[in-house]
Amino acid sequence: MDYYSGGHLTHGYRRNLSAKMFDAYSYAVDRESGLLDYDAIEAQAMEVKPLVLLAGFSAYPRRINFRRMRAIADKVGAVFMVDMAHFAGLVAGGVFTGDENPIPHAHIVTSTTHKTLRGPRGGFVLCTKEFEEAVDKGCPLVLGGPLPHVMAAKAVAFREANTPAFKDYAHKVVENCRTLAEALKAKGCTLATGGTDNHLLLVNATASYGITGTQAASALRDCGITLNFNSLPFDPNGPLITSGLRIGTAATTTLGMGEEEMKEIAAIIHLALSNTKAALLTTGDNAGKPSKRKYTLDQSSHNEAQARVHDLLSRFPLYPMLDLELLQESFQK
């Protein structure tokens, strides 16, 4: 998938090492809907005849039909590979099933063990029998230095992913993301593809608030909300500025937040961004013109947003089992 359409930069983006190692061709989403066009992908595959057809994303707010992608791969004689790093937890949790589950359809599946799977930083490779020897040889050849404590943490993560509680978490992640999307739309926000079917959503900050993704992300960070600026399909602002924001709900769901909290988060985001403006450049040939990076945020709006974030987090502590006051007293002795 094309980087600007939501694909990962390691999938052949021209400035990534993968583009130096492989002759990469990217497929894009439909310009109008923002969705994958499988007929167009098939036509492109028939023309290119790739050795590997790769599916997966880092910023696509919908689901992929992996059965359809496998059919395309088979038609052109390609190996079908899926990178499910960003949505592995939704696969393990039974949210992505049938055609949306890559496991029954792909020849090779790669993933990280963090992100939605909630394990340690690391990864794994799954493959069909015919690729077993190559995968077993390739990983020690290219990557080495196994860390036993990380291996143990992976085992714990895989065990947790097999519990009913994890399945509840995975489904709640998507429910929360849809609630957040609808709440933002109710505030007048423009979302890529109009919504979400998974754990993330993309806000068009430029269309919604007249600022760049970089400005929006920085303003929200000042208010205590961490997210990232992100390219949108056919983004005129490029990858270093962007027009979009990527927001995920895995972390907030893990904290125990639900529907009401998602509505509050949407309200805080809207409060901050509706009072954020592009700062004017003061030097150079473009002096007096709006900056694409610098911004101004109304102080009272900043204070209110920051206070509401603090109130929200105080009700959902990161480590509720710890007595923080007792720890603080211990460190002061």
Short mmCIF file of C-alpha atoms in Angstrom, two decimals:
data_model
loop_
_atom_site.label_atom_id
_atom_site.label_comp_id
_atom_site.label_asym_id
_atom_site.label_seq_id
_atom_site.Cartn_x
_atom_site.Cartn_y
_atom_site.Cartn_z
CA MET A 1 0.00 0.00 0.00
CA ASP A 2 1.23 3.47 -0.89
CA TYR A 3 2.74 5.38 2.04
CA TYR A 4 0.33 8.29 1.57
CA SER A 5 -2.61 5.89 1.46
CA GLY A 6 -1.74 4.49 4.88
CA GLY A 7 0.97 1.96 4.03
CA HIS A 8 4.04 1.57 6.20
CA LEU A 9 7.23 3.32 5.13
CA THR A 10 9.11 -0.02 5.26
CA HIS A 11 6.86 -1.29 2.46
CA GLY A 12 8.92 0.35 -0.27
CA TYR A 13 8.69 4.05 0.49
CA ARG A 14 11.33 5.72 -1.68
CA ARG A 15 13.33 7.11 1.27
CA ASN A 16 13.34 3.84 3.19
CA LEU A 17 15.95 1.08 2.93
CA SER A 18 13.28 -1.30 1.61
CA ALA A 19 13.10 0.74 -1.61
CA LYS A 20 16.84 0.23 -2.10
CA MET A 21 16.58 -3.53 -1.59
CA PHE A 22 13.50 -4.14 -3.73
CA ASP A 23 11.96 -2.80 -6.91
CA ALA A 24 8.78 -1.68 -5.17
CA TYR A 25 5.48 -0.73 -6.81
CA SER A 26 2.74 0.75 -4.62
CA TYR A 27 -1.02 0.61 -4.92
CA ALA A 28 -3.12 3.53 -3.69
CA VAL A 29 -6.60 3.97 -2.29
CA ASP A 30 -9.42 5.39 -4.38
CA ARG A 31 -9.17 9.17 -4.56
CA GLU A 32 -12.86 9.73 -3.83
CA SER A 33 -13.66 7.12 -1.17
CA GLY A 34 -10.23 6.69 0.39
CA LEU A 35 -10.79 2.91 0.28
CA LEU A 36 -8.81 0.15 -1.37
CA ASP A 37 -9.99 -0.64 -4.89
CA TYR A 38 -9.34 -4.36 -5.34
CA ASP A 39 -10.13 -4.33 -9.05
CA ALA A 40 -7.53 -1.60 -9.56
CA ILE A 41 -5.01 -3.53 -7.44
CA GLU A 42 -5.62 -6.63 -9.53
CA ALA A 43 -5.15 -4.71 -12.78
CA GLN A 44 -1.88 -3.24 -11.49
CA ALA A 45 -0.68 -6.65 -10.31
CA MET A 46 -1.44 -8.16 -13.70
CA GLU A 47 0.72 -5.48 -15.30
CA VAL A 48 3.63 -5.58 -12.83
CA LYS A 49 3.63 -9.34 -12.09
CA PRO A 50 5.22 -8.92 -8.63
CA LEU A 51 7.15 -11.66 -6.86
CA VAL A 52 5.54 -10.61 -3.58
CA LEU A 53 2.17 -8.97 -3.00
CA LEU A 54 2.28 -7.16 0.35
CA ALA A 55 -0.74 -6.09 2.38
CA GLY A 56 -0.82 -4.22 5.66
CA PHE A 57 -0.95 -0.68 6.95
CA SER A 58 0.03 1.79 9.61
CA ALA A 59 -2.60 4.44 8.93
CA TYR A 60 -5.60 2.94 7.10
CA PRO A 61 -8.79 3.25 9.20
CA ARG A 62 -10.63 0.39 7.52
CA ARG A 63 -10.19 -3.38 7.13
CA ILE A 64 -8.58 -5.34 4.31
CA ASN A 65 -10.18 -8.23 2.44
CA PHE A 66 -7.29 -10.69 2.63
CA ARG A 67 -9.14 -13.42 0.75
CA ARG A 68 -9.45 -11.06 -2.22
CA MET A 69 -5.78 -10.09 -1.96
CA ARG A 70 -4.73 -13.76 -1.88
CA ALA A 71 -6.79 -14.39 -5.01
CA ILE A 72 -4.92 -11.57 -6.75
CA ALA A 73 -1.58 -12.99 -5.61
CA ASP A 74 -2.48 -16.44 -6.88
CA LYS A 75 -3.59 -15.02 -10.22
CA VAL A 76 -0.18 -13.43 -10.85
CA GLY A 77 1.88 -16.16 -9.18
CA ALA A 78 3.04 -13.96 -6.28
CA VAL A 79 3.79 -14.81 -2.68
CA PHE A 80 1.15 -13.17 -0.51
CA MET A 81 2.70 -11.47 2.53
CA VAL A 82 0.87 -9.58 5.27
CA ASP A 83 2.34 -7.16 7.78
CA MET A 84 -0.16 -7.12 10.64
CA ALA A 85 2.03 -5.25 13.13
CA HIS A 86 -0.53 -2.53 13.76
CA PHE A 87 -3.60 -4.73 14.07
CA ALA A 88 -2.27 -8.05 15.41
CA GLY A 89 -4.20 -7.55 18.64
CA LEU A 90 -7.44 -7.28 16.69
CA VAL A 91 -6.63 -10.56 14.93
CA ALA A 92 -5.74 -12.32 18.18
CA GLY A 93 -8.80 -10.85 19.88
CA GLY A 94 -11.18 -12.17 17.26
CA VAL A 95 -12.21 -8.78 15.88
CA PHE A 96 -10.82 -9.51 12.42
CA THR A 97 -12.34 -12.81 11.29
CA GLY A 98 -13.08 -14.56 8.01
CA ASP A 99 -11.85 -12.59 5.01
CA GLU A 100 -10.46 -9.92 7.37
CA ASN A 101 -8.17 -12.37 9.18
CA PRO A 102 -4.86 -12.68 7.30
CA ILE A 103 -3.74 -15.95 8.90
CA PRO A 104 -5.74 -18.39 6.72
CA HIS A 105 -4.96 -16.49 3.52
CA ALA A 106 -1.32 -15.33 3.61
CA HIS A 107 1.81 -17.32 2.80
CA ILE A 108 3.81 -15.19 5.24
CA VAL A 109 2.64 -12.98 8.11
CA THR A 110 4.93 -10.63 10.03
CA SER A 111 4.09 -8.65 13.13
CA THR A 112 5.46 -6.78 16.08
CA THR A 113 4.55 -7.96 19.57
CA HIS A 114 3.86 -4.47 20.90
CA LYS A 115 1.20 -2.06 19.57
CA THR A 116 -2.31 -3.59 19.82
CA LEU A 117 -0.91 -6.95 20.97
CA ARG A 118 0.35 -5.16 24.12
CA GLY A 119 3.56 -7.17 24.47
CA PRO A 120 7.24 -6.15 24.64
CA ARG A 121 9.06 -4.56 21.73
CA GLY A 122 9.85 -7.36 19.32
CA GLY A 123 8.31 -9.35 16.52
CA PHE A 124 7.49 -12.72 14.99
CA VAL A 125 7.05 -14.37 11.61
CA LEU A 126 4.37 -16.88 10.67
CA CYS A 127 4.51 -18.85 7.43
CA THR A 128 3.17 -21.83 5.57
CA LYS A 129 5.16 -25.07 5.45
CA GLU A 130 6.80 -24.29 2.12
CA PHE A 131 8.58 -21.24 3.56
CA GLU A 132 9.54 -22.76 6.91
CA GLU A 133 13.17 -23.49 6.06
CA ALA A 134 13.78 -20.07 4.51
CA VAL A 135 12.26 -18.25 7.49
CA ASP A 136 14.21 -20.34 10.01
CA LYS A 137 17.45 -19.60 8.18
CA GLY A 138 16.72 -15.97 7.45
CA CYS A 139 15.98 -14.72 10.95
CA PRO A 140 19.25 -15.86 12.61
CA LEU A 141 21.16 -14.83 9.48
CA VAL A 142 19.81 -11.29 9.36
CA LEU A 143 18.83 -10.72 12.98
CA GLY A 144 20.62 -12.04 16.05
CA GLY A 145 21.10 -11.54 19.77
CA PRO A 146 17.97 -13.08 21.31
CA LEU A 147 17.00 -11.51 24.63
CA PRO A 148 15.66 -14.12 27.10
CA HIS A 149 13.72 -11.60 29.18
CA VAL A 150 11.96 -10.35 26.04
CA MET A 151 11.20 -13.94 25.03
CA ALA A 152 9.59 -14.44 28.44
CA ALA A 153 7.59 -11.24 28.03
CA LYS A 154 6.39 -12.42 24.62
CA ALA A 155 5.19 -15.67 26.19
CA VAL A 156 3.20 -13.67 28.74
CA ALA A 157 1.72 -11.49 25.99
CA PHE A 158 0.70 -14.51 23.90
CA ARG A 159 -0.87 -16.10 26.98
CA GLU A 160 -2.85 -12.94 27.71
CA ALA A 161 -3.97 -12.75 24.07
CA ASN A 162 -5.66 -16.14 24.53
CA THR A 163 -7.87 -14.96 27.39
CA PRO A 164 -11.51 -13.79 27.27
CA ALA A 165 -10.38 -10.50 28.84
CA PHE A 166 -8.12 -9.79 25.87
CA LYS A 167 -10.96 -10.47 23.43
CA ASP A 168 -13.11 -8.01 25.37
CA TYR A 169 -10.29 -5.47 25.16
CA ALA A 170 -9.86 -5.94 21.40
CA HIS A 171 -13.55 -5.44 20.70
CA LYS A 172 -13.69 -2.46 23.05
CA VAL A 173 -10.77 -0.82 21.20
CA VAL A 174 -12.83 -0.75 18.00
CA GLU A 175 -16.01 0.35 19.80
CA ASN A 176 -14.12 3.22 21.42
CA CYS A 177 -12.55 4.25 18.14
CA ARG A 178 -15.93 4.37 16.42
CA THR A 179 -17.37 6.38 19.31
CA LEU A 180 -14.45 8.81 19.14
CA ALA A 181 -14.87 9.12 15.38
CA GLU A 182 -18.59 9.90 15.64
CA ALA A 183 -17.97 12.40 18.43
CA LEU A 184 -15.34 14.21 16.35
CA LYS A 185 -17.62 14.24 13.31
CA ALA A 186 -20.37 15.74 15.47
CA LYS A 187 -17.93 18.57 16.24
CA GLY A 188 -17.47 19.18 12.51
CA CYS A 189 -14.25 17.24 11.96
CA THR A 190 -13.50 15.73 8.57
CA LEU A 191 -12.24 12.14 8.83
CA ALA A 192 -10.45 10.11 6.17
CA THR A 193 -12.91 7.56 4.69
CA GLY A 194 -15.60 9.12 6.88
CA GLY A 195 -14.89 6.96 9.92
CA THR A 196 -13.16 3.80 11.09
CA ASP A 197 -13.52 0.02 11.29
CA ASN A 198 -10.45 -0.64 13.41
CA HIS A 199 -8.29 0.87 16.17
CA LEU A 200 -7.33 4.15 14.50
CA LEU A 201 -8.81 7.15 12.77
CA LEU A 202 -7.42 10.00 10.68
CA VAL A 203 -8.52 13.59 11.19
CA ASN A 204 -8.05 16.05 8.34
CA ALA A 205 -6.77 18.95 10.46
CA THR A 206 -6.42 21.26 7.47
CA ALA A 207 -10.00 20.77 6.29
CA SER A 208 -11.38 20.80 9.84
CA TYR A 209 -9.42 23.61 11.49
CA GLY A 210 -7.34 25.32 8.81
CA ILE A 211 -4.01 24.21 10.30
CA THR A 212 -1.46 21.58 9.35
CA GLY A 213 -1.08 18.18 10.95
CA THR A 214 2.21 19.29 12.48
CA GLN A 215 0.60 22.32 14.12
CA ALA A 216 -2.36 20.30 15.37
CA ALA A 217 -0.20 17.55 16.88
CA SER A 218 2.08 20.07 18.60
CA ALA A 219 -0.84 22.03 20.05
CA LEU A 220 -2.45 18.89 21.45
CA ARG A 221 0.87 17.74 22.90
CA ASP A 222 1.05 21.03 24.79
CA CYS A 223 -2.35 20.17 26.24
CA GLY A 224 -1.27 16.69 27.32
CA ILE A 225 -2.59 14.62 24.42
CA THR A 226 0.00 12.56 22.57
CA LEU A 227 -0.71 11.53 18.97
CA ASN A 228 1.09 12.02 15.68
CA PHE A 229 0.73 14.15 12.60
CA ASN A 230 0.10 11.90 9.63
CA SER A 231 -0.12 12.08 5.86
CA LEU A 232 -3.51 11.70 4.25
CA PRO A 233 -4.16 10.15 0.83
CA PHE A 234 -2.94 12.56 -1.88
CA ASP A 235 -1.80 14.97 0.86
CA PRO A 236 -0.66 18.33 -0.60
CA ASN A 237 1.43 19.11 2.50
CA GLY A 238 3.83 16.18 2.18
CA PRO A 239 5.10 13.79 4.88
CA LEU A 240 7.06 16.31 6.97
CA ILE A 241 4.15 18.72 7.48
CA THR A 242 1.02 16.71 6.60
CA SER A 243 -2.64 17.63 6.75
CA GLY A 244 -3.72 14.89 9.12
CA LEU A 245 -3.67 13.48 12.63
CA ARG A 246 -3.61 9.78 13.49
CA ILE A 247 -5.44 8.85 16.69
CA GLY A 248 -5.62 5.36 18.22
CA THR A 249 -7.67 3.99 21.11
CA ALA A 250 -5.62 1.00 22.29
CA ALA A 251 -3.91 2.80 25.18
CA THR A 252 -7.01 4.59 26.46
CA THR A 253 -8.97 1.34 26.26
CA THR A 254 -6.30 -0.45 28.28
CA LEU A 255 -6.69 2.24 30.95
CA GLY A 256 -10.37 1.33 31.15
CA MET A 257 -11.89 4.28 29.31
CA GLY A 258 -15.19 3.87 27.50
CA GLU A 259 -17.87 5.72 25.56
CA GLU A 260 -18.18 8.78 27.80
CA GLU A 261 -14.42 9.24 27.96
CA MET A 262 -14.16 9.06 24.16
CA LYS A 263 -16.70 11.86 23.92
CA GLU A 264 -14.71 13.89 26.43
CA ILE A 265 -11.47 13.31 24.49
CA ALA A 266 -13.20 14.47 21.30
CA ALA A 267 -14.42 17.58 23.11
CA ILE A 268 -10.92 18.37 24.42
CA ILE A 269 -9.39 17.90 20.97
CA HIS A 270 -11.99 20.20 19.44
CA LEU A 271 -11.51 22.79 22.19
CA ALA A 272 -7.77 22.92 21.60
CA LEU A 273 -7.72 22.80 17.81
CA SER A 274 -10.58 25.24 17.25
CA ASN A 275 -8.48 27.78 19.17
CA THR A 276 -5.20 26.99 17.41
CA LYS A 277 -4.07 29.24 14.58
CA ALA A 278 -1.06 29.27 12.30
CA ALA A 279 1.55 31.75 13.52
CA LEU A 280 2.83 34.33 11.07
CA LEU A 281 6.39 34.11 9.83
CA THR A 282 8.51 37.04 10.98
CA THR A 283 11.63 36.75 8.85
CA GLY A 284 12.68 35.95 5.30
CA ASP A 285 10.90 36.37 2.00
CA ASN A 286 7.71 34.84 3.43
CA ALA A 287 7.48 37.19 6.41
CA GLY A 288 3.85 37.90 7.24
CA LYS A 289 2.63 34.65 5.73
CA PRO A 290 1.20 31.76 7.81
CA SER A 291 3.73 29.22 9.06
CA LYS A 292 3.15 25.53 8.48
CA ARG A 293 4.92 24.55 11.71
CA LYS A 294 4.57 27.34 14.25
CA TYR A 295 1.22 28.04 15.85
CA THR A 296 -0.57 30.04 18.52
CA LEU A 297 -3.00 28.51 21.01
CA ASP A 298 -5.32 30.68 23.06
CA GLN A 299 -4.04 30.52 26.67
CA SER A 300 -7.41 30.07 28.34
CA SER A 301 -8.30 27.25 25.95
CA HIS A 302 -4.90 25.66 26.59
CA ASN A 303 -5.41 25.83 30.36
CA GLU A 304 -8.91 24.37 30.17
CA ALA A 305 -7.86 21.54 27.84
CA GLN A 306 -4.87 20.69 30.02
CA ALA A 307 -7.01 20.65 33.16
CA ARG A 308 -9.58 18.36 31.54
CA VAL A 309 -6.83 15.97 30.40
CA HIS A 310 -5.43 15.90 33.94
CA ASP A 311 -8.88 15.23 35.39
CA LEU A 312 -9.46 12.40 32.93
CA LEU A 313 -6.13 10.73 33.65
CA SER A 314 -6.53 11.11 37.40
CA ARG A 315 -9.61 8.91 37.16
CA PHE A 316 -7.75 6.29 35.10
CA PRO A 317 -4.25 5.95 36.62
CA LEU A 318 -1.60 4.09 34.67
CA TYR A 319 -0.72 1.84 37.62
CA PRO A 320 -3.79 1.80 39.89
CA MET A 321 -2.24 -0.83 42.15
CA LEU A 322 0.60 1.47 43.18
CA ASP A 323 0.38 3.88 46.09
CA LEU A 324 2.10 6.84 44.45
CA GLU A 325 2.03 8.98 47.57
CA LEU A 326 3.76 6.23 49.54
CA LEU A 327 6.38 5.87 46.79
CA GLN A 328 6.99 9.60 46.73
CA GLU A 329 7.49 9.64 50.50
CA SER A 330 9.96 6.75 50.22
CA PHE A 331 12.05 8.55 47.59
CA GLN A 332 12.16 11.70 49.68
CA LYS A 333 13.62 9.90 52.72
#
